[in-house]
Amino acid sequence: MENFILSGALNQINGRKDSMLEIKDLHAGFEGTEIVKGISLTVNKGEIHAIMGPNGSGKSTLSKILAGHPAYEAMGGTVTFMGKDLLELSPDQRALEGIFLGFQYPVEVPGVNNAEFLRMAYNAKMARQGKEELDPLDFDDILDEKMKLVGMDSKYKDRSLNEGFSGGEKKKNEILQMAVLQPKLAILDETDSGLDIDALRVVANGVNKLINQDNAIILITHYQRLLEYVKPHYVHVLSKGEIVKSGDKSLALDLEAQGYDWLTPVPK
Amino acid sequence: MPTTLTDTPSGAESLILDLHGKYLEEARPSEPFKGLNLASVRRFETLKFPHPKHDLFSFVNAKELAWTRFQLQRDSRIGKDIVRDHVYPGCEKSVLVVADGTFRPDLSDLSALPSQVKVSSLREAVADPAIARYLAETIESENDVFAAINGAFFNDGLYLEVEPAALVETPALILYISSGSASHPTMTVPRVLAKVGRHSEVKIVVKYAGAGGNYFVNSTQDFILEENSKVLYTHIQADPFESWSFAKDRVHLNRYSRFHGVNVYSGCKLARRHHEVHLEDSGAELKLDGVSVLTGREQAHNLVRIHHEAPQCASAQHFKNIVNESSRSSFDGSVIVNKGAQLTNSDQLINNLMLSDDAHADSKPNLMIYADDVKCTHGSTVGQLDEEQLFYLNSRGLSQGMAKSLLTRSFAESILGEIQVPAVASGLRGILSKKLEANHA
Ligand SMILES: Nc1ncnc2c1ncn2[C@@H]1O[C@H](COP(=O)(O)OP(=O)(O)OP(=O)(O)O)[C@@H](O)[C@H]1O
Ligand SMILES: [Mg+2]
């Protein structure tokens, strides 16, 4: 509770002008079932936030609501992103505003060429910014550089999007997409799960390359392990749809040592 | 609720019979065509236009067509410029143009085809008694009323013969271009007979297109594959909406011969394809794929009859239909495995993608097996675009329209990817993308 207040206070000190994402008392779920039960969270430019919490606590639900998944509905509260009402925007508009969701379970899309898809996404962003779209040859240079960055073999360019990729390959592909699209706010939903240590370093490297004064990252994770490579400014614990504790990165260590049992939802 | 057929009242046949009388008087077909025409018209009278319960026409409402008073096309206004629009890169010098039903050497260019490919008119070809006999036999046993109409009116056509042991790299493109007439609906009856000699391999592309609508192109194409020959076949139906586009493709497969057909339909008022395949000797293989991309009120219908007549043959069919708005597709396919055709392998799969509630896609896969040691599968699926895939693409900044057309294209891709002539495949991809983007915009 203490830490939660502290985090909020810090955000205020950091000043409104740098605020990127403001979630206020968000209630959300799907098919009438409330999963997220009153979350408030402010993410400022330049910050890395980690969200941890037991299985089924609503972490992915929160991330999907932020990205605009049509099956999920906001039932109350507000979300403001860069001064705009995020909940009013369609998923593609949100992406073009700079939101990127790294999926916990990246979707396989047979028949859609990986490189072509990435170029379409990149060009959609260019078009939005009034910049020139790239033809396949020019885009290839960018893609090669980013693939090197995430340690992906160039053979994945010609594969169908995520089709038949191993779990680790899918996660790397998410990081590749993030590296190509350079979002303002990346929400990475367990991008570190199921990765061997090399792949984990790739993910961490991708995150560290992205972060700067102008953007922010929300890392949803179960493991302290990733946080050895990526230093979050804040750690929040989600339990049964509520943030029950917020603190600095030492909280992650406590969680690793003690589990979640000592935390219960804040009584209303 | 597979059918919307209303009765075709008897009497529609008289329109065709009247036209036939006029044709005999005016065109004065010479033998053997006259005899074939008369035999065909008798077949037509026996078969009659489809009534609702006709098993070859479960999903095709041919009533309007049957009651249309057609005239036969006499003059053609198709010139080189129209032809040029439809020639695929790499086929510029291997193109055979059938303009308004008539083979036009002046619009064709065969200079890139090797001498082992012989092209002639059917009039010349019937001098060979074997060819005359083949035509007579097919006409006597014709089971499709529209093919019988073709037989009643044809008095020429195109004959292609590939000599034995020829490996023909350059694809031969047969372009059917129809122009119709502004005042009167016109019917054309192109007929092609192709014989591919032993151990030969050839790529054939046929495309149906139009310059103007209001026509009924009613074609038949016969392919005779001799021992161990191979045909890679691409069939493109791209007629304008106002047309009726019918074709019957008949394939005879000899020992160890292989026929791989990919059929791509963009639909029109009524497009119908009848594929009749005979696997006549052991080791023969058929692969027949198709994809329809339909919108508005376009229709495309497939009727497939595959006859396994010998042991150890294989056939595989994969048809996909993408139906949007109030378009309509159907697939009616039977695999018939004869008594002696042991060790037959046969697969049949139909996938329909429904993009609108008003669209229809009917499937009737069917197996008739009279042999006991066979491996046959068949199935059909109906689905919409996957919501999770759409969201995934949206979440990367692709608009709903872009995401839908990308996913739809990927649905078609598994069929387009089978086309063995790259320029044709990429041309079709481009046209398809445009059509889908216009749709989803
Ligand atoms: N699409 C859905 N359909 C049905 N139930 C769902 C759906 N999405 C989430 N849930 C349920 O909502 C609750 C929260 O799920 P959510 O995926 O948000 O949890 P999580 O914190 O991401 O868990 P994990 O750590 O396992 O990824 C769970 O009880 C889950 O079963
Ligand atoms: Mg989750």
XYZ file of C-alpha atoms and ligand atoms in Angstrom:
741
model
C 0.000 0.000 0.000
C 2.774 2.330 1.000
C 4.713 1.618 -2.145
C 1.669 2.096 -4.276
C 1.208 5.593 -2.939
C 4.888 6.237 -3.399
C 4.700 5.228 -7.040
C 1.761 7.513 -7.636
C 3.555 10.339 -5.881
C 6.675 9.813 -7.966
C 4.635 9.987 -11.110
C 3.209 13.277 -10.028
C 6.631 14.625 -9.269
C 7.785 13.504 -12.698
C 5.257 15.974 -13.995
C 2.188 15.827 -16.194
C 3.938 16.790 -19.350
C 5.828 13.489 -19.448
C 2.831 11.350 -18.666
C 2.185 8.836 -21.416
C -0.416 6.406 -20.179
C -2.920 7.111 -17.459
C -5.230 4.347 -16.362
C -7.846 5.456 -13.845
C -10.037 2.997 -11.987
C -10.288 0.691 -14.984
C -12.819 -2.100 -14.823
C -12.798 -4.535 -17.694
C -13.525 -8.072 -18.778
C -15.388 -9.962 -21.409
C -18.871 -11.273 -21.957
C -20.058 -9.357 -18.905
C -17.531 -10.937 -16.524
C -15.353 -8.417 -14.755
C -11.716 -9.493 -14.636
C -9.895 -6.212 -14.137
C -11.432 -4.644 -11.043
C -10.367 -1.053 -10.668
C -6.792 -0.580 -11.802
C -5.089 2.810 -11.707
C -1.640 3.173 -13.141
C 0.380 5.989 -14.596
C 3.269 5.343 -16.931
C 5.533 8.228 -17.854
C 7.950 8.589 -20.695
C 11.241 6.880 -20.071
C 9.836 4.429 -17.539
C 9.867 0.674 -17.389
C 7.082 -0.890 -15.352
C 6.929 -4.538 -14.487
C 3.612 -6.177 -13.732
C 3.747 -9.468 -11.926
C 1.065 -11.636 -10.449
C -0.276 -15.165 -10.240
C -1.890 -17.000 -13.129
C -5.356 -15.776 -13.930
C -4.911 -12.484 -12.100
C -5.872 -10.457 -15.186
C -2.506 -9.411 -16.588
C -3.286 -10.448 -20.149
C -6.791 -9.067 -19.864
C -5.327 -5.691 -18.980
C -2.916 -5.853 -21.908
C -5.672 -6.783 -24.352
C -7.919 -4.005 -23.150
C -5.072 -1.582 -23.730
C -4.461 -2.929 -27.224
C -8.170 -2.934 -28.054
C -9.048 -6.607 -28.473
C -12.688 -6.577 -29.670
C -13.741 -9.450 -27.385
C -12.798 -7.492 -24.261
C -14.818 -4.586 -22.954
C -14.061 -1.718 -20.618
C -16.769 -1.548 -17.984
C -15.688 1.580 -16.175
C -12.844 4.011 -15.678
C -10.688 5.800 -18.218
C -7.486 5.241 -20.128
C -5.631 8.197 -21.582
C -2.684 7.716 -23.900
C -0.705 10.755 -25.024
C -3.661 12.901 -24.095
C -6.162 10.837 -26.115
C -9.003 8.671 -24.895
C -7.487 5.318 -25.750
C -10.682 3.326 -25.328
C -12.276 5.277 -28.175
C -9.668 4.103 -30.683
C -9.702 0.982 -32.842
C -6.794 -1.459 -32.401
C -5.034 -0.266 -35.553
C -5.419 3.375 -34.532
C -3.897 2.536 -31.161
C -0.992 0.860 -32.902
C -0.493 3.903 -35.089
C -0.587 6.103 -31.980
C 2.376 4.065 -30.762
C 1.042 1.191 -28.688
C 2.563 -2.225 -29.210
C 1.401 -5.414 -27.563
C 3.824 -8.304 -27.478
C 1.416 -11.224 -27.313
C 1.702 -13.883 -24.651
C 0.592 -16.289 -27.355
C 1.556 -14.839 -30.753
C -0.979 -15.787 -33.402
C -0.034 -18.002 -36.335
C -1.145 -16.588 -39.672
C -0.547 -19.162 -42.411
C -0.132 -17.781 -45.899
C 0.921 -14.310 -44.775
C 4.562 -13.760 -45.512
C 6.503 -12.577 -42.472
C 8.600 -9.955 -44.261
C 5.686 -8.670 -46.299
C 3.577 -8.343 -43.193
C 6.316 -6.421 -41.394
C 6.667 -4.086 -44.347
C 2.920 -3.483 -44.448
C 2.920 -2.670 -40.736
C 5.955 -0.428 -41.127
C 4.419 1.367 -44.087
C 1.123 1.841 -42.273
C 3.116 3.698 -39.644
C 5.035 5.690 -42.272
C 1.801 6.646 -44.003
C 0.362 7.806 -40.703
C 3.399 9.979 -40.088
C 3.193 11.389 -43.600
C 6.503 9.767 -44.485
C 7.377 7.897 -47.612
C 6.494 4.211 -47.694
C 9.293 1.795 -48.435
C 9.434 -0.682 -51.278
C 10.508 -4.249 -50.517
C 14.165 -3.608 -51.362
C 14.586 -0.599 -49.118
C 12.647 -2.203 -46.340
C 14.845 -5.252 -46.582
C 17.817 -3.236 -45.336
C 15.932 -2.197 -42.227
C 14.670 -5.693 -41.702
C 18.138 -7.229 -42.021
C 19.492 -4.866 -39.401
C 16.658 -5.571 -36.975
C 16.865 -9.306 -37.501
C 20.528 -9.193 -36.673
C 19.656 -7.269 -33.539
C 17.289 -9.974 -32.341
C 19.484 -12.791 -33.620
C 16.970 -14.157 -36.092
C 18.048 -16.071 -39.152
C 17.032 -14.412 -42.411
C 15.177 -17.580 -43.421
C 12.337 -16.393 -41.194
C 11.620 -13.588 -43.643
C 10.086 -15.955 -46.128
C 8.143 -18.023 -43.669
C 4.465 -17.521 -42.978
C 3.879 -15.258 -40.002
C 4.574 -17.374 -36.887
C 3.406 -20.519 -38.641
C 5.222 -23.507 -37.236
C 7.566 -21.271 -35.218
C 8.738 -22.693 -31.904
C 7.663 -20.859 -28.758
C 10.999 -19.064 -28.571
C 10.948 -18.137 -32.257
C 7.512 -16.627 -31.864
C 8.660 -14.492 -28.965
C 11.705 -13.347 -30.901
C 9.430 -12.476 -33.785
C 7.405 -10.269 -31.449
C 10.575 -8.462 -30.424
C 11.500 -8.130 -34.086
C 8.145 -6.505 -34.785
C 8.669 -4.174 -31.870
C 12.147 -3.267 -33.096
C 10.800 -2.519 -36.584
C 7.801 -0.526 -35.392
C 9.573 1.438 -32.636
C 6.470 1.971 -30.507
C 6.048 4.672 -27.874
C 4.628 2.201 -25.399
C 5.430 -1.494 -25.592
C 3.405 -3.875 -23.458
C 5.228 -7.174 -23.425
C 3.018 -9.944 -22.101
C 5.280 -12.699 -20.817
C 7.632 -12.306 -23.720
C 10.245 -13.890 -21.452
C 8.287 -17.049 -20.650
C 9.496 -20.289 -22.086
C 12.769 -18.857 -23.322
C 16.215 -20.272 -22.858
C 18.830 -17.936 -21.512
C 20.106 -16.850 -24.944
C 16.656 -15.969 -26.141
C 16.010 -14.171 -22.891
C 19.076 -12.003 -23.515
C 17.724 -11.231 -26.968
C 14.436 -10.072 -25.501
C 16.224 -8.032 -22.833
C 18.495 -6.513 -25.428
C 15.512 -5.599 -27.588
C 13.868 -3.884 -24.650
C 17.000 -2.023 -23.650
C 17.572 -0.863 -27.227
C 14.050 0.485 -27.410
C 13.858 2.356 -24.157
C 14.764 6.032 -24.155
C 13.467 9.309 -22.795
C 10.516 9.324 -25.172
C 8.985 5.933 -24.757
C 7.996 3.465 -22.105
C 7.607 -0.238 -21.508
C 5.274 -2.384 -19.481
C 6.742 -5.807 -18.871
C 4.337 -8.475 -17.771
C 6.363 -11.287 -16.317
C 6.376 -14.112 -13.845
C 10.082 -14.175 -13.368
C 12.645 -12.059 -11.661
C 15.103 -13.520 -14.207
C 14.263 -10.966 -16.930
C 14.586 -8.174 -14.431
C 18.266 -8.976 -14.029
C 18.742 -7.740 -17.562
C 16.051 -5.095 -17.699
C 15.838 -2.750 -14.758
C 12.284 -1.671 -14.119
C 11.577 1.592 -12.363
C 8.430 0.149 -10.823
C 7.075 -3.262 -10.037
C 3.354 -3.805 -9.571
C 1.650 -6.892 -8.297
C -1.677 -7.782 -9.801
C -3.933 -10.157 -7.937
C -7.549 -10.954 -8.718
C -7.806 -7.988 -11.044
C -6.344 -5.388 -8.694
C -2.919 -3.895 -8.121
C -2.240 -5.031 -4.577
C 1.263 -3.728 -4.256
C 3.617 -1.422 -6.086
C 7.232 -0.818 -5.400
C 10.682 -0.692 -6.889
C 12.591 -3.625 -8.272
C 13.311 -5.064 -4.850
C 9.663 -6.067 -4.769
C 10.379 -8.522 -7.555
C 13.023 -10.156 -5.398
C 10.604 -10.433 -2.489
C 8.074 -12.067 -4.764
C 10.610 -14.505 -6.091
C 11.547 -15.473 -2.537
C 8.110 -15.519 -0.952
C 5.583 -16.050 -3.737
C 2.316 -14.167 -3.901
C 0.552 -15.656 -0.902
C 1.484 -12.858 1.487
C -0.335 -10.399 -0.740
C -4.074 -10.059 -0.721
C -6.233 -7.556 -2.541
C -6.491 -4.195 -0.877
C -9.812 -4.018 0.971
C -12.109 -1.388 -0.489
C -31.493 -25.548 -48.288
C -29.119 -26.084 -51.151
C -31.132 -24.914 -54.081
C -33.038 -21.911 -55.289
C -34.074 -23.505 -58.515
C -37.458 -22.783 -59.798
C -38.850 -25.039 -62.453
C -37.621 -24.521 -65.929
C -40.887 -24.896 -67.734
C -40.584 -27.226 -70.655
C -40.373 -25.317 -73.870
C -37.156 -23.412 -73.264
C -35.556 -26.061 -75.477
C -37.486 -24.771 -78.451
C -35.401 -21.598 -78.470
C -32.270 -23.674 -78.980
C -33.988 -25.905 -81.528
C -35.120 -22.845 -83.515
C -31.621 -21.462 -83.438
C -30.277 -24.820 -84.541
C -32.597 -24.941 -87.530
C -31.368 -21.513 -88.575
C -27.779 -22.537 -88.037
C -28.085 -25.587 -90.285
C -29.597 -23.436 -93.032
C -27.161 -20.578 -92.824
C -23.847 -22.128 -91.812
C -24.373 -25.284 -93.844
C -21.880 -27.316 -91.825
C -19.965 -29.894 -93.783
C -19.403 -33.486 -92.718
C -18.461 -34.808 -90.282
C -19.599 -31.690 -88.405
C -23.152 -31.852 -89.682
C -23.533 -35.419 -88.446
C -21.999 -34.503 -85.092
C -24.275 -31.465 -84.809
C -27.339 -33.605 -85.451
C -26.239 -36.272 -82.994
C -25.645 -33.546 -80.422
C -28.978 -31.922 -80.904
C -30.568 -35.317 -80.273
C -28.547 -35.560 -77.056
C -29.756 -32.082 -76.185
C -33.373 -33.096 -76.692
C -32.889 -36.113 -74.476
C -30.992 -34.287 -71.749
C -33.106 -31.114 -71.796
C -32.408 -28.036 -69.761
C -31.921 -28.767 -66.091
C -34.989 -29.149 -63.984
C -34.658 -28.594 -60.247
C -33.888 -32.178 -59.361
C -31.286 -32.755 -62.007
C -28.251 -34.095 -60.229
C -25.784 -32.276 -62.467
C -27.340 -28.916 -61.646
C -28.157 -29.000 -57.963
C -26.950 -25.480 -57.323
C -27.100 -23.776 -60.687
C -30.146 -21.823 -61.669
C -29.992 -21.818 -65.454
C -33.521 -20.615 -65.982
C -32.679 -17.166 -67.268
C -30.042 -18.627 -69.519
C -32.407 -21.256 -70.904
C -35.014 -18.643 -71.703
C -32.639 -16.235 -73.381
C -32.992 -16.050 -77.139
C -29.410 -16.181 -78.321
C -27.987 -15.416 -81.698
C -24.802 -16.946 -82.997
C -21.836 -14.641 -83.230
C -21.043 -13.790 -86.842
C -18.512 -11.029 -86.905
C -15.979 -10.214 -84.278
C -14.609 -6.818 -83.368
C -11.750 -8.198 -81.351
C -8.378 -6.843 -82.356
C -4.762 -7.044 -81.322
C -5.059 -4.340 -78.666
C -7.627 -6.315 -76.663
C -5.548 -9.453 -76.993
C -2.467 -7.649 -75.711
C -4.256 -6.744 -72.481
C -4.724 -10.380 -71.647
C -1.403 -11.956 -72.575
C 0.776 -12.945 -69.634
C 4.463 -12.119 -69.731
C 6.335 -15.037 -71.225
C 3.352 -16.083 -73.369
C 3.581 -13.302 -75.972
C 4.807 -15.695 -78.610
C 2.858 -18.746 -77.573
C -0.655 -17.414 -77.603
C -3.639 -18.918 -79.391
C -6.562 -16.564 -79.651
C -10.109 -17.808 -79.884
C -12.068 -14.632 -80.567
C -15.826 -14.879 -80.263
C -15.601 -18.613 -80.605
C -13.332 -18.749 -83.639
C -9.614 -19.512 -83.700
C -7.856 -16.499 -85.170
C -4.380 -17.216 -86.564
C -3.999 -13.513 -87.373
C -4.280 -12.605 -83.677
C -2.221 -15.556 -82.496
C 1.518 -15.924 -82.264
C 2.977 -19.416 -82.066
C 6.561 -18.539 -82.831
C 7.914 -19.500 -79.408
C 6.293 -22.916 -79.422
C 8.627 -25.699 -80.501
C 7.878 -27.658 -83.643
C 6.781 -30.626 -81.535
C 3.625 -28.683 -80.727
C 1.280 -28.859 -83.683
C -1.618 -26.488 -83.881
C -4.353 -26.840 -86.449
C -8.046 -26.306 -86.906
C -10.410 -29.109 -85.968
C -11.613 -29.033 -89.581
C -8.198 -30.188 -90.697
C -7.762 -32.515 -87.748
C -10.930 -34.527 -88.391
C -9.301 -35.931 -91.513
C -7.659 -38.278 -89.017
C -10.276 -41.001 -88.476
C -9.169 -41.499 -84.877
C -10.003 -37.894 -84.083
C -13.306 -38.039 -85.916
C -14.142 -41.196 -83.984
C -13.184 -39.608 -80.683
C -15.473 -36.665 -81.351
C -18.333 -38.922 -82.377
C -17.970 -41.067 -79.263
C -17.814 -38.123 -76.872
C -20.830 -36.558 -78.460
C -22.855 -39.778 -78.323
C -22.128 -40.195 -74.632
C -22.360 -36.539 -73.637
C -24.140 -36.169 -70.317
C -24.032 -32.405 -69.969
C -26.763 -30.477 -71.706
C -24.605 -27.392 -72.259
C -21.775 -29.419 -73.727
C -24.421 -31.016 -75.968
C -25.407 -27.536 -77.122
C -21.776 -26.871 -77.916
C -21.742 -30.071 -79.975
C -24.907 -29.053 -81.793
C -23.403 -25.818 -83.094
C -19.667 -26.344 -83.502
C -18.246 -26.653 -86.954
C -14.625 -25.989 -86.229
C -12.307 -25.629 -83.293
C -8.720 -25.910 -82.302
C -6.589 -29.000 -82.307
C -3.334 -29.176 -80.397
C -1.009 -32.095 -80.580
C 2.205 -32.483 -78.657
C 4.512 -35.051 -80.187
C 5.940 -37.804 -78.013
C 8.940 -37.058 -75.789
C 8.673 -33.294 -76.052
C 9.505 -31.167 -73.071
C 7.761 -27.899 -73.780
C 8.955 -25.178 -71.419
C 7.059 -22.252 -72.904
C 3.485 -22.202 -71.644
C 0.851 -22.275 -74.367
C -1.814 -19.684 -73.673
C -5.290 -20.166 -75.099
C -7.224 -16.929 -74.861
C -10.967 -17.017 -75.200
C -12.073 -13.474 -75.746
C -15.719 -12.746 -76.316
C -17.343 -9.488 -77.236
C -21.043 -10.235 -77.435
C -23.319 -7.772 -79.068
C -25.011 -4.759 -77.608
C -28.400 -5.552 -79.088
C -28.597 -9.338 -78.875
C -27.185 -11.885 -76.458
C -24.819 -14.069 -78.443
C -23.609 -17.595 -77.927
C -20.250 -18.988 -78.981
C -19.236 -22.629 -78.911
C -15.460 -22.930 -78.893
C -14.089 -26.433 -78.860
C -10.521 -27.466 -78.179
C -9.029 -30.902 -78.415
C -5.519 -31.467 -77.125
C -3.527 -34.641 -77.366
C -0.275 -34.962 -75.476
C 2.031 -37.698 -76.691
C 3.895 -40.266 -74.635
C 6.546 -38.940 -72.229
C 5.782 -35.347 -73.144
C 5.293 -32.477 -70.782
C 3.455 -29.271 -71.497
C 2.074 -26.239 -69.710
C -1.280 -24.967 -70.881
C -2.935 -21.800 -69.670
C -6.476 -20.941 -70.706
C -8.135 -17.679 -69.943
C -11.711 -16.596 -70.500
C -12.134 -12.875 -70.784
C -14.422 -10.444 -72.495
C -14.538 -7.148 -74.245
C -18.071 -6.195 -73.352
C -20.639 -8.524 -71.829
C -23.945 -9.985 -72.898
C -22.391 -13.150 -74.265
C -22.661 -16.829 -73.518
C -19.368 -18.575 -74.040
C -20.129 -22.278 -73.977
C -16.907 -24.174 -74.509
C -15.612 -27.700 -74.312
C -12.025 -28.741 -73.958
C -10.777 -32.280 -74.189
C -7.351 -33.368 -73.053
C -6.014 -36.744 -73.984
C -2.865 -37.643 -72.110
C -0.909 -40.550 -73.448
C 1.340 -42.786 -71.414
C 3.598 -41.028 -68.911
C 2.802 -37.559 -70.204
C 2.205 -34.561 -68.013
C 0.027 -31.489 -68.348
C 0.288 -28.501 -66.064
C -2.905 -26.640 -66.632
C -4.101 -23.254 -65.413
C -7.657 -22.221 -66.124
C -8.688 -18.628 -65.514
C -12.257 -17.438 -65.700
C -12.251 -13.641 -65.844
C -15.335 -12.715 -67.840
C -17.192 -9.452 -67.220
C -20.170 -9.644 -64.905
C -22.880 -9.510 -67.608
C -21.728 -12.731 -69.232
C -22.509 -16.404 -68.948
C -19.307 -18.419 -68.954
C -19.544 -22.188 -69.251
C -16.906 -24.786 -69.898
C -16.661 -28.501 -69.865
C -13.161 -29.849 -69.415
C -12.782 -33.522 -70.122
C -9.528 -35.273 -69.298
C -8.446 -38.763 -70.275
C -5.475 -40.057 -68.358
C -3.483 -42.936 -69.675
C -0.954 -45.068 -67.856
C 1.320 -43.004 -65.567
C 0.144 -39.748 -67.039
C -0.383 -36.751 -64.770
C -2.711 -33.818 -65.047
C -2.436 -30.938 -62.625
C -5.130 -28.314 -63.050
C -5.501 -25.069 -61.147
C -8.755 -23.228 -61.777
C -9.212 -19.619 -60.788
C -12.623 -18.008 -61.059
C -13.580 -14.416 -60.593
C -17.193 -15.197 -61.359
C -19.806 -13.459 -63.478
C -23.587 -13.544 -63.806
C -23.243 -17.300 -64.177
C -19.945 -19.132 -64.455
C -19.994 -22.881 -64.502
C -17.249 -25.409 -64.980
C -17.766 -29.109 -65.466
C -14.652 -31.182 -64.946
C -14.919 -34.759 -66.126
C -11.849 -36.870 -65.601
C -11.187 -40.470 -66.503
C -8.219 -42.207 -64.917
C -8.067 -44.960 -67.469
C -4.930 -46.892 -66.752
C -2.833 -47.656 -63.726
C -0.460 -45.118 -62.268
C -2.385 -42.126 -63.587
C -2.559 -39.082 -61.336
C -4.894 -36.159 -61.181
C -4.535 -33.042 -59.083
C -7.350 -30.582 -59.462
C -7.379 -27.360 -57.505
C -9.548 -24.315 -57.663
C -10.267 -21.015 -56.056
C -13.173 -18.614 -56.611
C -13.104 -15.038 -55.433
C -16.598 -13.646 -55.706
C -18.338 -10.469 -54.752
C -21.472 -8.527 -55.629
C -23.846 -10.941 -57.313
C -21.150 -12.990 -59.006
C -21.537 -16.722 -59.249
C -19.149 -19.563 -59.949
C -20.101 -23.217 -59.907
C -18.001 -26.329 -60.136
C -19.200 -29.733 -61.080
C -16.582 -32.439 -60.814
C -16.885 -36.061 -61.809
C -13.782 -38.138 -61.405
C -13.858 -41.676 -62.664
C -11.262 -44.060 -61.297
C -11.377 -46.765 -63.936
C -8.090 -48.538 -63.273
C -6.126 -49.689 -60.231
C -3.425 -47.676 -58.497
C -4.449 -44.246 -59.649
C -4.548 -41.152 -57.491
C -6.706 -38.079 -57.531
C -6.606 -35.085 -55.231
C -8.925 -32.117 -55.316
C -8.744 -28.967 -53.305
C -11.233 -26.205 -53.980
C -11.573 -22.973 -52.078
C -14.343 -20.429 -52.409
C -14.313 -16.896 -51.101
C -17.777 -15.404 -51.187
C -18.594 -11.823 -50.285
C -21.741 -9.687 -50.475
C -24.457 -11.718 -52.163
C -22.248 -13.849 -54.334
C -22.702 -17.545 -54.749
C -20.417 -20.501 -55.263
C -21.006 -24.183 -55.395
C -18.975 -27.292 -55.579
C -20.597 -30.529 -56.521
C -18.006 -33.225 -56.797
C -18.156 -36.967 -57.050
C -15.366 -39.446 -57.129
C -16.469 -42.705 -58.675
C -14.206 -45.663 -58.006
C -15.033 -48.479 -60.382
C -15.076 -52.115 -59.443
C -11.607 -52.979 -60.663
C -9.922 -49.817 -59.433
C -8.140 -51.306 -56.416
C -5.555 -49.305 -54.483
C -7.125 -46.053 -55.522
C -6.073 -43.015 -53.555
C -8.453 -40.125 -53.598
C -8.759 -36.936 -51.585
C -11.269 -34.188 -51.901
C -11.374 -31.049 -49.799
C -13.540 -27.964 -50.083
C -12.991 -24.871 -47.957
C -15.441 -22.025 -48.079
C -14.717 -18.615 -46.657
C -17.865 -16.613 -46.004
C -17.291 -12.882 -45.882
C -20.930 -11.880 -45.706
C -24.204 -13.172 -44.335
C -25.861 -12.832 -47.727
C -23.314 -14.949 -49.553
C -23.828 -18.617 -50.349
C -21.334 -21.394 -50.713
C -22.763 -24.833 -51.260
C -20.690 -27.984 -51.150
C -21.626 -31.479 -52.090
C -18.630 -33.783 -51.884
C -19.483 -37.335 -52.752
C -17.788 -40.709 -52.996
C -19.085 -43.705 -54.887
C -16.846 -46.659 -54.273
C -17.271 -50.005 -55.957
C -13.824 -51.412 -55.152
C -12.870 -52.694 -51.713
C -9.197 -51.813 -51.331
C -9.105 -48.044 -51.649
C -8.110 -45.012 -49.605
C -10.514 -42.143 -50.098
C -11.139 -39.038 -48.053
C -13.483 -36.160 -48.537
C -14.589 -33.184 -46.542
C -15.670 -29.613 -46.574
C -15.368 -26.682 -44.223
C -17.134 -23.355 -43.923
C -15.670 -20.500 -41.972
C -15.201 -16.817 -41.477
C -12.011 -14.869 -41.055
C -10.304 -15.666 -37.775
C -10.927 -12.957 -35.146
C -7.618 -13.564 -33.373
C -5.675 -13.277 -36.611
C -7.528 -10.078 -37.495
C -6.774 -8.580 -34.101
C -3.134 -9.571 -34.346
C -2.775 -7.775 -37.677
C -4.802 -4.778 -36.445
C -2.591 -4.531 -33.391
C 0.346 -3.922 -35.712
C -1.352 -0.981 -37.360
C -3.056 -2.650 -40.319
C -6.558 -1.287 -40.831
C -9.478 -3.676 -40.695
C -9.713 -3.503 -44.494
C -6.030 -4.261 -45.012
C -6.100 -7.053 -42.472
C -9.162 -8.645 -44.033
C -7.801 -8.522 -47.540
C -4.448 -9.874 -46.368
C -6.085 -12.813 -44.617
C -8.383 -13.457 -47.541
C -5.451 -13.410 -49.896
C -3.617 -15.848 -47.664
C -6.646 -18.146 -47.811
C -6.414 -18.159 -51.603
C -2.651 -18.435 -51.585
C -2.501 -22.175 -51.012
C -4.250 -22.613 -54.372
C -2.526 -19.789 -56.260
C 0.770 -21.170 -55.011
C 0.062 -24.317 -57.021
C 0.153 -22.462 -60.343
C 3.245 -23.561 -62.199
C 3.598 -20.495 -64.399
C 5.010 -17.723 -62.165
C 3.905 -14.808 -64.362
C 0.346 -16.098 -64.343
C 0.388 -16.631 -60.579
C 1.694 -13.153 -59.856
C -0.722 -11.577 -62.336
C -3.596 -13.308 -60.581
C -2.329 -12.295 -57.150
C -2.344 -8.685 -58.271
C -5.865 -8.847 -59.665
C -7.104 -10.657 -56.600
C -5.577 -8.110 -54.237
C -7.240 -5.283 -56.120
C -10.575 -7.021 -56.011
C -10.264 -7.748 -52.300
C -9.065 -4.276 -51.415
C -11.953 -2.713 -53.303
C -14.145 -5.013 -51.274
C -12.794 -4.406 -47.841
C -12.087 -0.716 -48.188
N -11.040 -15.012 -23.745
C -11.293 -15.553 -22.553
N -12.274 -16.444 -22.412
C -12.553 -16.996 -21.236
N -11.902 -16.692 -20.092
C -10.912 -15.806 -20.150
C -10.547 -15.215 -21.393
N -9.530 -14.380 -21.157
C -9.267 -14.457 -19.821
N -10.091 -15.305 -19.224
C -10.131 -15.594 -17.769
O -9.914 -14.369 -17.123
C -9.041 -14.530 -16.015
C -7.808 -13.677 -16.196
O -7.055 -14.185 -17.275
P -5.747 -13.508 -17.819
O -5.369 -14.218 -19.056
O -5.940 -12.042 -17.913
O -4.752 -13.845 -16.656
P -3.170 -13.680 -16.583
O -2.881 -12.902 -15.386
O -2.654 -13.148 -17.871
O -2.712 -15.179 -16.367
P -1.379 -15.939 -16.878
O -0.313 -15.594 -15.910
O -1.735 -17.372 -16.800
O -1.077 -15.483 -18.274
C -8.749 -16.002 -15.958
O -9.656 -16.590 -15.032
C -9.030 -16.506 -17.328
O -9.435 -17.852 -17.335
Mg -1.460 -13.857 -19.334
